[in-house]
Amino acid sequence: MSVTTICQVCEAATASHTCDGCGASVCADHYDRATGLCSTCAARARGGGA
């Protein structure tokens, strides 16, 4: 049996990455490879809030 995880940011695409900051499963569009963070954590790290 295969389990498909859905992106915890957009809730539409298949998650293929895990955020190093919060552990969220996210799709490629919501993952910042440079930092290893999801788009939400990356925005916080830049001082952009949520």
PDB file of N, CA and C in Angstrom:
ATOM      1  N   MET A   1       0.844  -1.176   0.000  1.00  0.00           N
ATOM      2  CA  MET A   1       0.000   0.000   0.000  1.00  0.00           C
ATOM      3  C   MET A   1       0.888   1.238   0.000  1.00  0.00           C
ATOM      4  N   SER A   2       0.512   2.221  -0.788  1.00  0.00           N
ATOM      5  CA  SER A   2       1.257   3.465  -0.893  1.00  0.00           C
ATOM      6  C   SER A   2       0.467   4.588  -0.227  1.00  0.00           C
ATOM      7  N   VAL A   3       1.173   5.409   0.525  1.00  0.00           N
ATOM      8  CA  VAL A   3       0.534   6.542   1.182  1.00  0.00           C
ATOM      9  C   VAL A   3       1.051   7.812   0.529  1.00  0.00           C
ATOM     10  N   THR A   4       0.146   8.646   0.040  1.00  0.00           N
ATOM     11  CA  THR A   4       0.512   9.915  -0.577  1.00  0.00           C
ATOM     12  C   THR A   4       0.236  11.028   0.407  1.00  0.00           C
ATOM     13  N   THR A   5       1.252  11.847   0.642  1.00  0.00           N
ATOM     14  CA  THR A   5       1.101  12.966   1.554  1.00  0.00           C
ATOM     15  C   THR A   5       0.831  14.233   0.747  1.00  0.00           C
ATOM     16  N   ILE A   6      -0.109  15.011   1.205  1.00  0.00           N
ATOM     17  CA  ILE A   6      -0.482  16.263   0.548  1.00  0.00           C
ATOM     18  C   ILE A   6       0.259  17.419   1.222  1.00  0.00           C
ATOM     19  N   CYS A   7       0.663  18.384   0.420  1.00  0.00           N
ATOM     20  CA  CYS A   7       1.360  19.570   0.910  1.00  0.00           C
ATOM     21  C   CYS A   7       0.548  20.237   2.018  1.00  0.00           C
ATOM     22  N   GLN A   8       1.214  20.530   3.132  1.00  0.00           N
ATOM     23  CA  GLN A   8       0.535  21.161   4.257  1.00  0.00           C
ATOM     24  C   GLN A   8       0.378  22.670   4.080  1.00  0.00           C
ATOM     25  N   VAL A   9       0.926  23.232   3.011  1.00  0.00           N
ATOM     26  CA  VAL A   9       0.756  24.660   2.744  1.00  0.00           C
ATOM     27  C   VAL A   9      -0.414  24.873   1.780  1.00  0.00           C
ATOM     28  N   CYS A  10      -0.351  24.261   0.604  1.00  0.00           N
ATOM     29  CA  CYS A  10      -1.400  24.490  -0.400  1.00  0.00           C
ATOM     30  C   CYS A  10      -2.533  23.467  -0.315  1.00  0.00           C
ATOM     31  N   GLU A  11      -2.282  22.356   0.345  1.00  0.00           N
ATOM     32  CA  GLU A  11      -3.274  21.285   0.500  1.00  0.00           C
ATOM     33  C   GLU A  11      -3.811  20.770  -0.829  1.00  0.00           C
ATOM     34  N   ALA A  12      -2.971  20.827  -1.877  1.00  0.00           N
ATOM     35  CA  ALA A  12      -3.408  20.350  -3.185  1.00  0.00           C
ATOM     36  C   ALA A  12      -2.377  19.440  -3.836  1.00  0.00           C
ATOM     37  N   ALA A  13      -1.133  19.857  -3.841  1.00  0.00           N
ATOM     38  CA  ALA A  13      -0.073  19.105  -4.517  1.00  0.00           C
ATOM     39  C   ALA A  13       0.494  18.009  -3.618  1.00  0.00           C
ATOM     40  N   THR A  14       1.137  17.050  -4.241  1.00  0.00           N
ATOM     41  CA  THR A  14       1.788  15.976  -3.499  1.00  0.00           C
ATOM     42  C   THR A  14       3.056  16.498  -2.841  1.00  0.00           C
ATOM     43  N   ALA A  15       3.204  16.232  -1.567  1.00  0.00           N
ATOM     44  CA  ALA A  15       4.384  16.666  -0.821  1.00  0.00           C
ATOM     45  C   ALA A  15       5.578  15.792  -1.185  1.00  0.00           C
ATOM     46  N   SER A  16       6.704  16.441  -1.428  1.00  0.00           N
ATOM     47  CA  SER A  16       7.919  15.703  -1.766  1.00  0.00           C
ATOM     48  C   SER A  16       9.104  16.133  -0.918  1.00  0.00           C
ATOM     49  N   HIS A  17       8.878  17.064   0.007  1.00  0.00           N
ATOM     50  CA  HIS A  17       9.945  17.574   0.869  1.00  0.00           C
ATOM     51  C   HIS A  17       9.427  17.710   2.295  1.00  0.00           C
ATOM     52  N   THR A  18      10.367  17.755   3.251  1.00  0.00           N
ATOM     53  CA  THR A  18      10.026  17.987   4.644  1.00  0.00           C
ATOM     54  C   THR A  18      10.802  19.200   5.133  1.00  0.00           C
ATOM     55  N   CYS A  19      10.115  20.132   5.747  1.00  0.00           N
ATOM     56  CA  CYS A  19      10.733  21.352   6.258  1.00  0.00           C
ATOM     57  C   CYS A  19      11.649  21.028   7.432  1.00  0.00           C
ATOM     58  N   ASP A  20      12.870  21.549   7.391  1.00  0.00           N
ATOM     59  CA  ASP A  20      13.822  21.350   8.487  1.00  0.00           C
ATOM     60  C   ASP A  20      13.446  22.162   9.724  1.00  0.00           C
ATOM     61  N   GLY A  21      12.609  23.168   9.539  1.00  0.00           N
ATOM     62  CA  GLY A  21      12.222  24.023  10.655  1.00  0.00           C
ATOM     63  C   GLY A  21      11.047  23.491  11.454  1.00  0.00           C
ATOM     64  N   CYS A  22       9.958  23.183  10.773  1.00  0.00           N
ATOM     65  CA  CYS A  22       8.731  22.776  11.469  1.00  0.00           C
ATOM     66  C   CYS A  22       8.320  21.331  11.209  1.00  0.00           C
ATOM     67  N   GLY A  23       8.966  20.696  10.243  1.00  0.00           N
ATOM     68  CA  GLY A  23       8.653  19.301   9.949  1.00  0.00           C
ATOM     69  C   GLY A  23       7.469  19.100   9.020  1.00  0.00           C
ATOM     70  N   ALA A  24       6.928  20.183   8.467  1.00  0.00           N
ATOM     71  CA  ALA A  24       5.777  20.079   7.565  1.00  0.00           C
ATOM     72  C   ALA A  24       6.175  19.367   6.274  1.00  0.00           C
ATOM     73  N   SER A  25       5.260  18.601   5.743  1.00  0.00           N
ATOM     74  CA  SER A  25       5.430  17.969   4.439  1.00  0.00           C
ATOM     75  C   SER A  25       4.919  18.949   3.401  1.00  0.00           C
ATOM     76  N   VAL A  26       5.774  19.318   2.448  1.00  0.00           N
ATOM     77  CA  VAL A  26       5.400  20.333   1.473  1.00  0.00           C
ATOM     78  C   VAL A  26       5.794  19.933   0.064  1.00  0.00           C
ATOM     79  N   CYS A  27       5.114  20.538  -0.918  1.00  0.00           N
ATOM     80  CA  CYS A  27       5.426  20.290  -2.324  1.00  0.00           C
ATOM     81  C   CYS A  27       6.643  21.127  -2.731  1.00  0.00           C
ATOM     82  N   ALA A  28       7.144  20.895  -3.916  1.00  0.00           N
ATOM     83  CA  ALA A  28       8.326  21.605  -4.410  1.00  0.00           C
ATOM     84  C   ALA A  28       8.088  23.107  -4.500  1.00  0.00           C
ATOM     85  N   ASP A  29       6.856  23.528  -4.799  1.00  0.00           N
ATOM     86  CA  ASP A  29       6.548  24.957  -4.916  1.00  0.00           C
ATOM     87  C   ASP A  29       6.609  25.685  -3.571  1.00  0.00           C
ATOM     88  N   HIS A  30       6.460  24.949  -2.487  1.00  0.00           N
ATOM     89  CA  HIS A  30       6.451  25.569  -1.155  1.00  0.00           C
ATOM     90  C   HIS A  30       7.663  25.165  -0.331  1.00  0.00           C
ATOM     91  N   TYR A  31       8.741  24.795  -1.008  1.00  0.00           N
ATOM     92  CA  TYR A  31       9.977  24.390  -0.335  1.00  0.00           C
ATOM     93  C   TYR A  31      11.136  25.218  -0.864  1.00  0.00           C
ATOM     94  N   ASP A  32      11.912  25.787   0.035  1.00  0.00           N
ATOM     95  CA  ASP A  32      13.072  26.593  -0.324  1.00  0.00           C
ATOM     96  C   ASP A  32      14.312  25.716  -0.169  1.00  0.00           C
ATOM     97  N   ARG A  33      14.837  25.233  -1.285  1.00  0.00           N
ATOM     98  CA  ARG A  33      15.988  24.330  -1.259  1.00  0.00           C
ATOM     99  C   ARG A  33      17.218  24.970  -0.609  1.00  0.00           C
ATOM    100  N   ALA A  34      17.384  26.260  -0.777  1.00  0.00           N
ATOM    101  CA  ALA A  34      18.560  26.952  -0.236  1.00  0.00           C
ATOM    102  C   ALA A  34      18.602  26.898   1.291  1.00  0.00           C
ATOM    103  N   THR A  35      17.440  26.955   1.927  1.00  0.00           N
ATOM    104  CA  THR A  35      17.383  26.971   3.382  1.00  0.00           C
ATOM    105  C   THR A  35      16.904  25.652   3.982  1.00  0.00           C
ATOM    106  N   GLY A  36      16.240  24.829   3.164  1.00  0.00           N
ATOM    107  CA  GLY A  36      15.661  23.587   3.670  1.00  0.00           C
ATOM    108  C   GLY A  36      14.366  23.821   4.420  1.00  0.00           C
ATOM    109  N   LEU A  37      13.768  24.993   4.187  1.00  0.00           N
ATOM    110  CA  LEU A  37      12.561  25.371   4.909  1.00  0.00           C
ATOM    111  C   LEU A  37      11.348  25.453   3.989  1.00  0.00           C
ATOM    112  N   CYS A  38      10.171  25.267   4.583  1.00  0.00           N
ATOM    113  CA  CYS A  38       8.939  25.488   3.825  1.00  0.00           C
ATOM    114  C   CYS A  38       8.788  26.985   3.601  1.00  0.00           C
ATOM    115  N   SER A  39       7.883  27.384   2.739  1.00  0.00           N
ATOM    116  CA  SER A  39       7.716  28.797   2.423  1.00  0.00           C
ATOM    117  C   SER A  39       7.303  29.609   3.656  1.00  0.00           C
ATOM    118  N   THR A  40       6.560  29.022   4.561  1.00  0.00           N
ATOM    119  CA  THR A  40       6.127  29.714   5.773  1.00  0.00           C
ATOM    120  C   THR A  40       7.317  29.987   6.693  1.00  0.00           C
ATOM    121  N   CYS A  41       8.131  28.975   6.954  1.00  0.00           N
ATOM    122  CA  CYS A  41       9.312  29.154   7.812  1.00  0.00           C
ATOM    123  C   CYS A  41      10.349  30.057   7.142  1.00  0.00           C
ATOM    124  N   ALA A  42      10.508  29.954   5.843  1.00  0.00           N
ATOM    125  CA  ALA A  42      11.457  30.796   5.122  1.00  0.00           C
ATOM    126  C   ALA A  42      11.041  32.264   5.219  1.00  0.00           C
ATOM    127  N   ALA A  43       9.742  32.544   5.129  1.00  0.00           N
ATOM    128  CA  ALA A  43       9.249  33.910   5.263  1.00  0.00           C
ATOM    129  C   ALA A  43       9.515  34.443   6.668  1.00  0.00           C
ATOM    130  N   ARG A  44       9.300  33.595   7.671  1.00  0.00           N
ATOM    131  CA  ARG A  44       9.574  34.004   9.053  1.00  0.00           C
ATOM    132  C   ARG A  44      11.062  34.293   9.245  1.00  0.00           C
ATOM    133  N   ALA A  45      11.897  33.460   8.674  1.00  0.00           N
ATOM    134  CA  ALA A  45      13.348  33.631   8.801  1.00  0.00           C
ATOM    135  C   ALA A  45      13.807  34.940   8.161  1.00  0.00           C
ATOM    136  N   ARG A  46      13.097  35.368   7.113  1.00  0.00           N
ATOM    137  CA  ARG A  46      13.415  36.630   6.446  1.00  0.00           C
ATOM    138  C   ARG A  46      12.760  37.817   7.143  1.00  0.00           C
ATOM    139  N   GLY A  47      11.959  37.546   8.178  1.00  0.00           N
ATOM    140  CA  GLY A  47      11.287  38.613   8.880  1.00  0.00           C
ATOM    141  C   GLY A  47       9.969  38.998   8.261  1.00  0.00           C
ATOM    142  N   GLY A  48       9.433  38.118   7.430  1.00  0.00           N
ATOM    143  CA  GLY A  48       8.196  38.421   6.729  1.00  0.00           C
ATOM    144  C   GLY A  48       6.948  37.917   7.411  1.00  0.00           C
ATOM    145  N   GLY A  49       7.060  37.395   8.615  1.00  0.00           N
ATOM    146  CA  GLY A  49       5.877  36.880   9.299  1.00  0.00           C
ATOM    147  C   GLY A  49       5.397  35.598   8.658  1.00  0.00           C
ATOM    148  N   ALA A  50       4.095  35.332   8.778  1.00  0.00           N
ATOM    149  CA  ALA A  50       3.534  34.093   8.234  1.00  0.00           C
ATOM    150  C   ALA A  50       3.387  34.272   6.798  1.00  0.00           C
TER     151      ALA A  50
END
